[in-house]
Short mmCIF file of C-alpha atoms and ligand atoms in Angstrom, two decimals:
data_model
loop_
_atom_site.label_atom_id
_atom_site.label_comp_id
_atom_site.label_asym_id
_atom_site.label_seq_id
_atom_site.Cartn_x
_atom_site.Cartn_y
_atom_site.Cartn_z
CA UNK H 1 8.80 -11.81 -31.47
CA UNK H 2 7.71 -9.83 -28.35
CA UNK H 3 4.70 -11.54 -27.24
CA UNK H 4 4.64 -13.88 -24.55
CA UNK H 5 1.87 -16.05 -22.47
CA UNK H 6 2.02 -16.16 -18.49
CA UNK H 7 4.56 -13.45 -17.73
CA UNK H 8 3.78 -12.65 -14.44
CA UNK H 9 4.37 -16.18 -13.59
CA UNK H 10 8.18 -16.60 -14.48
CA UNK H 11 10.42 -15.86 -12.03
CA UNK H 12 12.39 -13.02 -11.81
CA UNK H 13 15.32 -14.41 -13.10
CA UNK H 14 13.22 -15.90 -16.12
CA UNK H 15 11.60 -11.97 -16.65
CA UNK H 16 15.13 -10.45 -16.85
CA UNK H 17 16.66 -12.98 -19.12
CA UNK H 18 13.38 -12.98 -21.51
CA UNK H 19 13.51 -9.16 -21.97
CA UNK H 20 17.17 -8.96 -22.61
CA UNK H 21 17.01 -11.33 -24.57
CA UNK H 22 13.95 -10.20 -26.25
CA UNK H 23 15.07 -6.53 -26.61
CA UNK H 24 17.88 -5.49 -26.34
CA UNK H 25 21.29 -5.34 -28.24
CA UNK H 26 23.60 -6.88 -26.05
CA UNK H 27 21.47 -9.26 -24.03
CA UNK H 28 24.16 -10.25 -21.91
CA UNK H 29 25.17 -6.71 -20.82
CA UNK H 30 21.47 -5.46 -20.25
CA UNK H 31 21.16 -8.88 -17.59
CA UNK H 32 24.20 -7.36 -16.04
CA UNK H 33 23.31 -3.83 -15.84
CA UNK H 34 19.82 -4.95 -14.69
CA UNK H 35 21.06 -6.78 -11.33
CA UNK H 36 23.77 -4.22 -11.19
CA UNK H 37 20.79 -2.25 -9.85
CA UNK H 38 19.52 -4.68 -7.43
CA UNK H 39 19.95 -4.42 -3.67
CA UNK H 40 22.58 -6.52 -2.58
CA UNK H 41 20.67 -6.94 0.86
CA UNK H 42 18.49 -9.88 -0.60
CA UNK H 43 16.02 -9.07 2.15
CA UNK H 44 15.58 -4.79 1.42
CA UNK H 45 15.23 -6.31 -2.31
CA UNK H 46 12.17 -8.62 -1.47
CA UNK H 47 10.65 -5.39 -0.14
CA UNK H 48 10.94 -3.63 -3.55
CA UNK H 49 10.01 -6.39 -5.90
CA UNK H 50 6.75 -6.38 -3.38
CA UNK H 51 5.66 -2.68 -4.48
CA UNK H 52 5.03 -3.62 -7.98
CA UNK H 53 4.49 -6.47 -10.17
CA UNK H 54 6.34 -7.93 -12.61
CA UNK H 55 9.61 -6.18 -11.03
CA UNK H 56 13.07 -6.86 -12.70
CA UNK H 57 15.41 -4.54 -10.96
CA UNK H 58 14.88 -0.85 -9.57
CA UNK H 59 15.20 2.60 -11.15
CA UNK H 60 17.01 4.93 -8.83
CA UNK H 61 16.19 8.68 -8.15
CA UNK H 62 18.48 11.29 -6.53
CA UNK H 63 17.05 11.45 -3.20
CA UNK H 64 18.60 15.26 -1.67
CA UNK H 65 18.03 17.45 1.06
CA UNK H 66 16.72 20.89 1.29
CA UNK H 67 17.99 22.62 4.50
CA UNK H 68 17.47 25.59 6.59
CA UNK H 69 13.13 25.85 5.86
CA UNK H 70 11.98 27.57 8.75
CA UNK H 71 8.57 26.44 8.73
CA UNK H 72 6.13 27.84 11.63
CA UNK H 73 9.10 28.25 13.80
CA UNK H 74 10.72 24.99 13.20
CA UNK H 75 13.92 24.07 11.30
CA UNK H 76 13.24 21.81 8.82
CA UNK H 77 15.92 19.74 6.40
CA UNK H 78 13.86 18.79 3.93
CA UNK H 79 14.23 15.50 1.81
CA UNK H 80 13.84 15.46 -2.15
CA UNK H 81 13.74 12.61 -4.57
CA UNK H 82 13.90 14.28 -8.06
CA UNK H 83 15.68 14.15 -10.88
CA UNK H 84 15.59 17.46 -12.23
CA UNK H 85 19.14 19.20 -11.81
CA UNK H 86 18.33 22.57 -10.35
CA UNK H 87 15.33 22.08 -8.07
CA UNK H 88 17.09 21.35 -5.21
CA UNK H 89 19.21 23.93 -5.30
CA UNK H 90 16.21 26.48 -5.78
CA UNK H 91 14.24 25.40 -2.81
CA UNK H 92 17.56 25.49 -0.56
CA UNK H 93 18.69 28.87 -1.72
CA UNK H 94 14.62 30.05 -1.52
CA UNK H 95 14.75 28.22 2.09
CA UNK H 96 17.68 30.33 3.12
CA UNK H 97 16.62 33.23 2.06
CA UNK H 98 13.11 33.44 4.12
CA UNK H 99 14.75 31.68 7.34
CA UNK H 100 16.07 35.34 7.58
CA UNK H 101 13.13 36.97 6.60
CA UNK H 102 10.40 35.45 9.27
CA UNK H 103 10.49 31.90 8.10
CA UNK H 104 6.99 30.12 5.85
CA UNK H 105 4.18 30.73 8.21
CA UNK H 106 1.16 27.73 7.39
CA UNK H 107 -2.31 27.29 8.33
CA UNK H 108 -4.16 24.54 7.82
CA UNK H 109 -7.63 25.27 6.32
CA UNK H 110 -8.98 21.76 5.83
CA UNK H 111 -8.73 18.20 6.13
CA UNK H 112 -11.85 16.31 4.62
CA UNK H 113 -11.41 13.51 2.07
CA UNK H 114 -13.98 12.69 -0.18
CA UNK H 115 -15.31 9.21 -1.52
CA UNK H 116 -18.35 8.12 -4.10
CA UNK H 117 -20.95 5.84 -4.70
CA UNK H 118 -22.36 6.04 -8.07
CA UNK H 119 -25.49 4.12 -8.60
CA UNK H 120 -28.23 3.86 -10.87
CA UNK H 121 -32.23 3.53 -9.39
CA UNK H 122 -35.08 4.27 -11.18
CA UNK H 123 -37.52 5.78 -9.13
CA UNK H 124 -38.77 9.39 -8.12
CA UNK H 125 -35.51 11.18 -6.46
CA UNK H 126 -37.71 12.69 -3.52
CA UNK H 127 -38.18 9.55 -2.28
CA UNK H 128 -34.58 8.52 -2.05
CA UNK H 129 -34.04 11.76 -0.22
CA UNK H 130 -37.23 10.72 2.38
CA UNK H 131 -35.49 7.52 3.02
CA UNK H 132 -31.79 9.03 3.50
CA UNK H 133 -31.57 9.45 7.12
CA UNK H 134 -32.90 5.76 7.62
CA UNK H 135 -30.28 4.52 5.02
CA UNK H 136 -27.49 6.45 6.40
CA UNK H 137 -28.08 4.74 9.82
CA UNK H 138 -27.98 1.77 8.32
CA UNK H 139 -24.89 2.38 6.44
CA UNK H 140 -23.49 3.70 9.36
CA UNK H 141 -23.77 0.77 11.47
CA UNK H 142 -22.89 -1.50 9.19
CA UNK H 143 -18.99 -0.23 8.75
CA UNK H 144 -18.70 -0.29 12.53
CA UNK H 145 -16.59 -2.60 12.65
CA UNK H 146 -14.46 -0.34 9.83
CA UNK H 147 -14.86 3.29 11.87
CA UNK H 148 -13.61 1.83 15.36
CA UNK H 149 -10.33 2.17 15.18
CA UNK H 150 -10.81 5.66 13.42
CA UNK H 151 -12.77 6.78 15.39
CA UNK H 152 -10.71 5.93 18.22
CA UNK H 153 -7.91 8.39 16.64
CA UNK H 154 -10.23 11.36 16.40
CA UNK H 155 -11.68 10.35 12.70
CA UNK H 156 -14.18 8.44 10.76
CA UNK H 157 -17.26 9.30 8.41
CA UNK H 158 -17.79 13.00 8.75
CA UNK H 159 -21.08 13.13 6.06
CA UNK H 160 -23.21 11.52 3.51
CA UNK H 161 -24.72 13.49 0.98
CA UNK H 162 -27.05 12.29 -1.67
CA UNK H 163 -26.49 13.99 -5.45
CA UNK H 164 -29.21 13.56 -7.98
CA UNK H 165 -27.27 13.44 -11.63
CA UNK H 166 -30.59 12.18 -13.33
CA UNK H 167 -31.11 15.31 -15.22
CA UNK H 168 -27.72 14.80 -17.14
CA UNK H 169 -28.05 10.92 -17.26
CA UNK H 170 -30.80 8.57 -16.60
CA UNK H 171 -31.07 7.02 -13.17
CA UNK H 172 -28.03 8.10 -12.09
CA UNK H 173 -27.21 9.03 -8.34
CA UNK H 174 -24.17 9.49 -6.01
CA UNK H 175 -23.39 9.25 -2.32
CA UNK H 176 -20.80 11.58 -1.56
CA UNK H 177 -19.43 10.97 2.04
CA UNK H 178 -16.95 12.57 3.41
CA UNK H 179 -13.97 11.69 5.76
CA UNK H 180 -11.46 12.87 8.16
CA UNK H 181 -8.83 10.26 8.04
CA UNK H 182 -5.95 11.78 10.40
CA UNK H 183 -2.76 10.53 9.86
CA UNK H 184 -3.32 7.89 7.11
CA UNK H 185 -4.12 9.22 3.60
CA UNK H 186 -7.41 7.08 3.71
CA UNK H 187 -7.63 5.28 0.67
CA UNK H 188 -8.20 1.97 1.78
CA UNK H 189 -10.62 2.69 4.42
CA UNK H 190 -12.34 5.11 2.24
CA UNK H 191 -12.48 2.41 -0.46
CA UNK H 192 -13.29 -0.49 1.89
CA UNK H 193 -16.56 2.18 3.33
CA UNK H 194 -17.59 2.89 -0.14
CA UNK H 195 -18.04 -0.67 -1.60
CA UNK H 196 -19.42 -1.29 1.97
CA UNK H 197 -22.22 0.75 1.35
CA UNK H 198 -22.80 -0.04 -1.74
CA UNK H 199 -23.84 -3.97 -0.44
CA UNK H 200 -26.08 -2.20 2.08
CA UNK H 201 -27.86 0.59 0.38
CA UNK H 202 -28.61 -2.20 -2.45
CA UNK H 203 -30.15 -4.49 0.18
CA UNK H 204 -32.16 -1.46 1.74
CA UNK H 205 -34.09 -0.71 -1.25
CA UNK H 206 -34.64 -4.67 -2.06
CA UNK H 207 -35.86 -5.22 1.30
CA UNK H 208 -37.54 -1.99 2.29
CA UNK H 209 -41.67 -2.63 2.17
CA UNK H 210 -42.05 0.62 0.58
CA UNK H 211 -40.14 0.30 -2.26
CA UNK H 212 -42.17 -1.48 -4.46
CA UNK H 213 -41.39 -2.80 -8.35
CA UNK H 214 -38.10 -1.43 -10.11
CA UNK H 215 -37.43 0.88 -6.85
CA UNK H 216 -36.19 -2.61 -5.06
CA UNK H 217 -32.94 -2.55 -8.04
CA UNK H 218 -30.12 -0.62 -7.35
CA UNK H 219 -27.15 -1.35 -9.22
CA UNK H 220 -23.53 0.30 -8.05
CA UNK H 221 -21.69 1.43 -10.93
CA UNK H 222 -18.81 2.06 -8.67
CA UNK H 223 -17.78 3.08 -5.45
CA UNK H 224 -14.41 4.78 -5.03
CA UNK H 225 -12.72 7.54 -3.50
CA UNK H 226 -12.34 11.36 -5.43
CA UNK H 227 -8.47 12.25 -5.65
CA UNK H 228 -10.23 15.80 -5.55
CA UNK H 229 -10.14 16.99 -2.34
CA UNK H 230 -10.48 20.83 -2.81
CA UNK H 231 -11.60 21.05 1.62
CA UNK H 232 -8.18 19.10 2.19
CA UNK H 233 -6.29 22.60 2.29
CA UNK H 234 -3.27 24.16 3.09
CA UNK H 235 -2.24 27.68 2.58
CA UNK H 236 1.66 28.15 3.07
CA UNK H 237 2.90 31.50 2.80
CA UNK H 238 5.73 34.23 3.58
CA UNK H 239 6.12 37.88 3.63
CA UNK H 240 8.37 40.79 4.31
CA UNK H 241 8.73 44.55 4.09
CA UNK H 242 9.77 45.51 0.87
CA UNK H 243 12.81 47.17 1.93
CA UNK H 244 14.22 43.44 2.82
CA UNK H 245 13.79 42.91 -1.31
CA UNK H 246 16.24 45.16 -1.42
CA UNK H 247 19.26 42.34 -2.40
CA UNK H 248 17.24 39.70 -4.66
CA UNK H 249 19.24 41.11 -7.38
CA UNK H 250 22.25 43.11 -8.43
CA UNK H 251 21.36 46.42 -9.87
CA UNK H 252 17.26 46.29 -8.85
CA UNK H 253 16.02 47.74 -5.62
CA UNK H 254 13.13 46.01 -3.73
CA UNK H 255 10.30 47.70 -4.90
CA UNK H 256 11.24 46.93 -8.79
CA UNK H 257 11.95 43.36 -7.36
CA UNK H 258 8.72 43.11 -5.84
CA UNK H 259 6.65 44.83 -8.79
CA UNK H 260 7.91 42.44 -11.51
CA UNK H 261 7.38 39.39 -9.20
CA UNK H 262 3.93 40.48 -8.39
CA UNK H 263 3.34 40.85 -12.45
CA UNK H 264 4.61 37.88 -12.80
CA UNK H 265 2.02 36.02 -10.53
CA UNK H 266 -0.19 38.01 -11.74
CA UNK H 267 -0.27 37.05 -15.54
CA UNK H 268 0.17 33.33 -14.45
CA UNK H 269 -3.36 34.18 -12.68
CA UNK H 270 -4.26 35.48 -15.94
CA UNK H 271 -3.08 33.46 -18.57
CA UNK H 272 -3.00 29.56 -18.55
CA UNK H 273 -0.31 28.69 -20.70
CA UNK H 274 1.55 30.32 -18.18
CA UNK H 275 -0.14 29.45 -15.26
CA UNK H 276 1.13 25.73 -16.23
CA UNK H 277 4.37 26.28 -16.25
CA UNK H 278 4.06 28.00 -13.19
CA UNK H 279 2.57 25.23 -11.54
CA UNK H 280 4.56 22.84 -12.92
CA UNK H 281 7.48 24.58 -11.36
CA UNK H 282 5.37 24.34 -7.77
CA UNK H 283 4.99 20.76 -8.25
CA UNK H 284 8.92 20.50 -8.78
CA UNK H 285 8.77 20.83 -5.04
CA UNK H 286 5.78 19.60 -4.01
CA UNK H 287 6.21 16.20 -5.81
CA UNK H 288 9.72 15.47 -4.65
CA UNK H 289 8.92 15.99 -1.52
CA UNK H 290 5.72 13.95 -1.50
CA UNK H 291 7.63 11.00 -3.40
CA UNK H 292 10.57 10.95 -0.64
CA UNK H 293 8.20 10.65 2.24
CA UNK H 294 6.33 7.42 0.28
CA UNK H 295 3.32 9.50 -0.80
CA UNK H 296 1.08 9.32 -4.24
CA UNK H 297 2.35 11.99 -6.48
CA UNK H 298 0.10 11.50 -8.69
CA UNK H 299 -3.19 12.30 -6.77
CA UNK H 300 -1.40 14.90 -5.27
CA UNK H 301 -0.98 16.46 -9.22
CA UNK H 302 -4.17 15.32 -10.24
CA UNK H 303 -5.81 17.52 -7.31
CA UNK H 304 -3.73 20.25 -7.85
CA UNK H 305 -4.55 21.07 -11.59
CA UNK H 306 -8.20 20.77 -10.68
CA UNK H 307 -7.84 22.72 -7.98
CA UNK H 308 -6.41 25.23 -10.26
CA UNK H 309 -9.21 25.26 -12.23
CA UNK H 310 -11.57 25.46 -9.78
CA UNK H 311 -13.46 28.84 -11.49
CA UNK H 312 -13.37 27.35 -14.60
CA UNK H 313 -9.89 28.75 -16.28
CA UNK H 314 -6.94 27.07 -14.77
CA UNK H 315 -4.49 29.51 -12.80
CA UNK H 316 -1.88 30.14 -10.57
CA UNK H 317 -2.10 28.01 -7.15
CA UNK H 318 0.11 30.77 -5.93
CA UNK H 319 -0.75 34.49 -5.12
CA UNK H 320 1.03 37.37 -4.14
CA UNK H 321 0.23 40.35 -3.08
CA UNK H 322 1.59 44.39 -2.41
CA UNK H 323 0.15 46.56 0.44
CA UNK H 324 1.59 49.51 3.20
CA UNK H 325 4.77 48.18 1.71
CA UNK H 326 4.42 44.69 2.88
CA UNK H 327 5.25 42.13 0.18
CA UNK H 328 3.45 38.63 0.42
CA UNK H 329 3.69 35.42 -1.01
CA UNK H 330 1.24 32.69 -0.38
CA UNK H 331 0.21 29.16 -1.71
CA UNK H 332 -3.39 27.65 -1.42
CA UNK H 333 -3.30 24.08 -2.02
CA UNK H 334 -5.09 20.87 -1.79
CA UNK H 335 -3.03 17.97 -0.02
CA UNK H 336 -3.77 14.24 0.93
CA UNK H 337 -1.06 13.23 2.35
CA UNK H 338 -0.48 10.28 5.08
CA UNK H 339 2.58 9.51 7.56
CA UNK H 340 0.99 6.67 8.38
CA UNK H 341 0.25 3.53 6.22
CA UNK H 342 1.35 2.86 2.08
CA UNK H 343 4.58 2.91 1.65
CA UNK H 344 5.68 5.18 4.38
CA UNK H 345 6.89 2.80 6.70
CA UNK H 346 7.53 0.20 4.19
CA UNK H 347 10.21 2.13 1.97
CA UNK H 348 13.16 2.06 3.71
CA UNK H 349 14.07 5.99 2.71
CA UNK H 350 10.49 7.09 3.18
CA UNK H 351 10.26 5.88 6.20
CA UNK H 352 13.92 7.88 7.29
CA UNK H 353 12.69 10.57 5.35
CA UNK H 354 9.86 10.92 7.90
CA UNK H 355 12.68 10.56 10.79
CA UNK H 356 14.40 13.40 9.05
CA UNK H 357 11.23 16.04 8.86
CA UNK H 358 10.80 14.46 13.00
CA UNK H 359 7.86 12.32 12.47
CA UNK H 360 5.24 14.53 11.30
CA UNK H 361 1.61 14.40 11.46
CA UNK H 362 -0.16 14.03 7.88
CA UNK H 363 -1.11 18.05 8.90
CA UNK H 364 2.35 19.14 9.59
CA UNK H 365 3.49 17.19 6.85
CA UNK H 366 1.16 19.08 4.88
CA UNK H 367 2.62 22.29 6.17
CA UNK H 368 5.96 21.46 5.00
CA UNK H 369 5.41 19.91 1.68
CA UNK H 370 3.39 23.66 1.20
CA UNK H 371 5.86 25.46 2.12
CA UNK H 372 8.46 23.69 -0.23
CA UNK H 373 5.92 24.34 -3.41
CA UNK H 374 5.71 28.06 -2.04
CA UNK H 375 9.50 27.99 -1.92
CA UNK H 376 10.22 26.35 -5.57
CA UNK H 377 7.72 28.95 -7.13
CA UNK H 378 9.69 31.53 -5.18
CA UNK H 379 12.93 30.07 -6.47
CA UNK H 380 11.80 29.75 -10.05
CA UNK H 381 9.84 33.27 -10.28
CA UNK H 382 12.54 35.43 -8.57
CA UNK H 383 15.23 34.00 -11.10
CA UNK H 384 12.31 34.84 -14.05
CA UNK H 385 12.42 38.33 -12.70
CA UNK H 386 15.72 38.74 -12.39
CA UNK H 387 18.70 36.87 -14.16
CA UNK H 388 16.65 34.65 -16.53
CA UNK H 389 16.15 31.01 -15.41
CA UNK H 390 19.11 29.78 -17.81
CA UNK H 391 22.18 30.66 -15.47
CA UNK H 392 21.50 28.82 -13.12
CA UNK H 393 20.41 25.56 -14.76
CA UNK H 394 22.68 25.94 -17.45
CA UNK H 395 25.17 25.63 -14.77
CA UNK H 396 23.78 22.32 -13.77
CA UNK H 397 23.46 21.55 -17.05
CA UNK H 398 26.96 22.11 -17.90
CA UNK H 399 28.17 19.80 -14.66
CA UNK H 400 26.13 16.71 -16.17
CA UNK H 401 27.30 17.13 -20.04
CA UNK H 402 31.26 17.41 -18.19
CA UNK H 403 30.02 13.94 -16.18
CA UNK H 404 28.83 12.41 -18.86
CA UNK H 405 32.32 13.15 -20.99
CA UNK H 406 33.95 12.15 -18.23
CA UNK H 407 35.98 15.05 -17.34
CA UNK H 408 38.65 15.08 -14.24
CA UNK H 409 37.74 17.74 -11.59
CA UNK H 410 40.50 20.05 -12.96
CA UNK H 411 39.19 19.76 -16.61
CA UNK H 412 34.96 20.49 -15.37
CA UNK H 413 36.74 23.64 -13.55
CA UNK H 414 38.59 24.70 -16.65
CA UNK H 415 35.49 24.05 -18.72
CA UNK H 416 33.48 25.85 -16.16
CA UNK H 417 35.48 29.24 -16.30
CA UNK H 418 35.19 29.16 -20.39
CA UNK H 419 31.09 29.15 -20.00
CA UNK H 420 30.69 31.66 -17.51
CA UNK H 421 29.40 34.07 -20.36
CA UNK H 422 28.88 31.82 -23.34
CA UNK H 423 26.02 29.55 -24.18
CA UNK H 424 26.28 25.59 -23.12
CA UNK H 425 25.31 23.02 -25.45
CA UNK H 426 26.86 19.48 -25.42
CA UNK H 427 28.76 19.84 -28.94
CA UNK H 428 30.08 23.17 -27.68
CA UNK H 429 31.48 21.19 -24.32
CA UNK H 430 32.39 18.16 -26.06
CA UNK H 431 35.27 20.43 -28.65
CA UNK H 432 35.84 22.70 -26.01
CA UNK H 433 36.91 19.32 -23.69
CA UNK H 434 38.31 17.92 -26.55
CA UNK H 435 40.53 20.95 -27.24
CA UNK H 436 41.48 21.28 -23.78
CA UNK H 437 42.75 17.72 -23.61
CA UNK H 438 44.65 17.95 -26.75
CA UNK H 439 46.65 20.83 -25.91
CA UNK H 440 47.62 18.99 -22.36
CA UNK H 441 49.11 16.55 -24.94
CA UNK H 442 50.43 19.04 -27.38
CA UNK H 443 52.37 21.26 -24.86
CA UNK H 444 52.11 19.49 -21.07
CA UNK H 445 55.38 21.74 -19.62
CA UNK H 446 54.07 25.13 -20.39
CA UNK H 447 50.91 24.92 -18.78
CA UNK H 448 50.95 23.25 -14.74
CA UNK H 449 47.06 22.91 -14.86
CA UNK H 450 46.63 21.19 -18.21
CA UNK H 451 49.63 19.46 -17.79
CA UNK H 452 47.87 17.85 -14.18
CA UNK H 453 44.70 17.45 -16.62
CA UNK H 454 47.20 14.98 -18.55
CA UNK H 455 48.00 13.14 -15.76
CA UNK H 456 44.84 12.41 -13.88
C1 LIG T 501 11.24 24.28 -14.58
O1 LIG T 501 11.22 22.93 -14.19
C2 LIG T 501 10.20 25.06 -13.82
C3 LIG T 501 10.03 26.51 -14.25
O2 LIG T 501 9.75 26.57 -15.66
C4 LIG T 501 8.90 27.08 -13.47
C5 LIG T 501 8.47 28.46 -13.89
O3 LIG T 501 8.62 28.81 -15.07
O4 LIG T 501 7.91 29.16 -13.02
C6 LIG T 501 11.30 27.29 -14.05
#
């Protein structure tokens, strides 16, 4: 049992049934909650299944909005697709707070992607290097055809750099070539470049009179584009006199405010089991926002973290700094993003996602998906500093253990008043509901509000 031959060839139908069937308890019910899931515009469904392979039904997110980030002057609502309970929230009350306080200023400091061609040649390295203009001319013209319509829109290949490796293995070299791909994140045309050159610089050396013997093989390990793209850059940041610190938090005055959140960055610059968590809580923003508008989270992440360990220790993405009595906030980080191409157009709410933030361009879209990591870090440190990160997430917390016991709206705000100042767990909610419901039956005429908890 659980094995089976030519999978991918059943039909959907035949997929759903097998795995039910297959795994799960109640075969019959899993079937039904499967195309309970499915589109019921046959059409927007044929669109899904087409993302993936072997697709059975689809896995919904929340997909949310973040309003009110004033970002370079320009109100933004921003859209989310997360399922974290609280992150939301944070970036919308983080938003709010700096639309007052001058708004998320950005700067774009980069937008070069990167691609390589590893390949293995035995012969003296010098020589390679002697030939490289001729090769790259060669390589050049041959993707013409691929560049055009790049070119046309202000991109194309930017440089092509050969890296000798042979010291730490045999033989082995790479052409690094770099790429300004505008609005589209690039992979494809990076990819379709790379393997490109690889057929060309492979018939150069075979066909070259001066390479003679073993210097006429070349053999292309692989050719592929880096998800590191440390010169793709964005720096997002806000600031403020200290004086306008002055309400983070009941009971501390701006300066303390700004002092603990400076430590704060500060040892997550220091320390890296911190600094994860720290980033992690950037990427709460960053990849929700990336994910709603139909980009690849994960090579977004995957740049990141190197990023962050770009010295050699991983850190903080995010600094912050104290000076004259100007506090400031700011994010440095590496983004390939595209509004044009993948699944941006195709998804139907990544493509209205992009109608919501007005269309950007992959640099403004860069701007704002900064801004929002800035703003979640904000969020998440200023609650560190202040009331502890538990209130409010316990909060949210509390909301989806009442959901999931099914409480009316009267019982969740009954439940709700009894945790203000005690610890939520689900047991604790579940007697607590229980208890609550249970005296509505007991004694419905002495109490209106229980008694209306009865009757729902
Ligand atoms: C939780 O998803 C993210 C935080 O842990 C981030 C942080 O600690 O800075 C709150």
């Amino acid at each position: 049992m659980g094995g089976v031959a030519g999978f991918s060839k059943f039909s959907k139908e035949e997929k759903l049934q097998w795995i039910a069937a297959q795994f799960t308890q109640d075969p019959e019910q899993a079937v039904a909650l499967l195309q309970g899931f499915w589109h019921e515009d046959a059409e927007v469904q044929r669109i899904f299944d087409g993302f993936s392979e072997n697709t059975i039904s689809n896995f919904f997110l929340p997909f949310g909005i973040a309003p009110n980030f004033l970002i370079d002057g320009q109100l933004h609502a921003v859209p989310m697709v997360i399922e974290e309970s609280s992150v939301v929230a944070a970036a919308a009350s983080a938003a709010k707070f700096w639309q007052t306080r001058g708004g998320f200023k950005t700067k774009i400091i980069n937008t070069i992607k990167l691609g390589q061609l590893h390949f293995s040649w035995s012969g003296p390295t010098e020589k390679l290097r002697r030939y490289l203009p001729e090769i790259k001319s060669e390589l050049l013209n041959d993707v013409q055809h691929l560049t055009l319509n790049m070119e046309k829109r202000g991109g194309g290949i930017l440089d092509i750099e050969l890296l000798d490796f042979t010291a730490q293995e045999p033989n082995y070299f790479q052409l690094k070539v770099s790429f300004e791909t505008c609005d589209s994140m690039g992979a494809n045309f990076i990819n379709s470049i790379l393997e490109a050159f690889g057929h060309r610089i492979q018939r150069f050396v075979a066909d070259h009179p001066d390479f003679i013997g073993a210097e006429r093989q070349l053999t292309v390990i692989m050719a592929i584009l880096s998800n590191y793209t440390p010169d793709c850059l964005v720096r997002a940041m806000v600031s403020c006199p200290i004086e306008k610190l002055n309400k983070v938090a009941e009971g501390m005055d701006g300066v303390r405010f700004a002092e603990k959140f400076y430590t704060a960055v500060r040892i997550a610059q220091l320390d890296t089991y911190r600094a994860v968590t720290h980033n992690k809580g950037i990427f709460n923003g960053i990849d929700a926002v990336v994910l709603a508008t139909g980009n690849d989270f994960r090579a977004v992440e995957a740049c990141g973290h190197a990023y962050a360990a770009r010295d050699g220790q991983y850190r903080s993405l995010s600094n912050c700094s104290i000076d004259d009595g100007l506090f400031r906030f700011w994010l440095d980080i590496p983004l390939a993003l595209g509004t044009v191409g993948g699944l941006t157009k195709l998804h139907p709410l990544a493509k209205l996602s992009l109608e919501v933030l007005r269309q950007p361009s992959a640099q403004q879209l860069m701007s704002i998906v900064a801004a929002m990591g800035l703003a979640q870090n904000f969020a998440a440190v200023r609650s560190l500093v202040t009331t502890g990160i538990q209130k409010g997430h316990m909060k949210m917390h509390l909301m989806n253990i009442l959901n999931h016991l099914e409480a009316s709206e009267q019982e969740a705000h009954w439940i709700a008043q009894q945790f203000t100042d005690q610890a939520v767990s689900f047991s604790a909610v579940r007697d607590q509901l229980a208890e609550l419901r249970q005296k509505a039956v007991d004694a419905p005429i002495e109490n209106g509000a229980i008694a209306k908890i009865k009757n729902r």
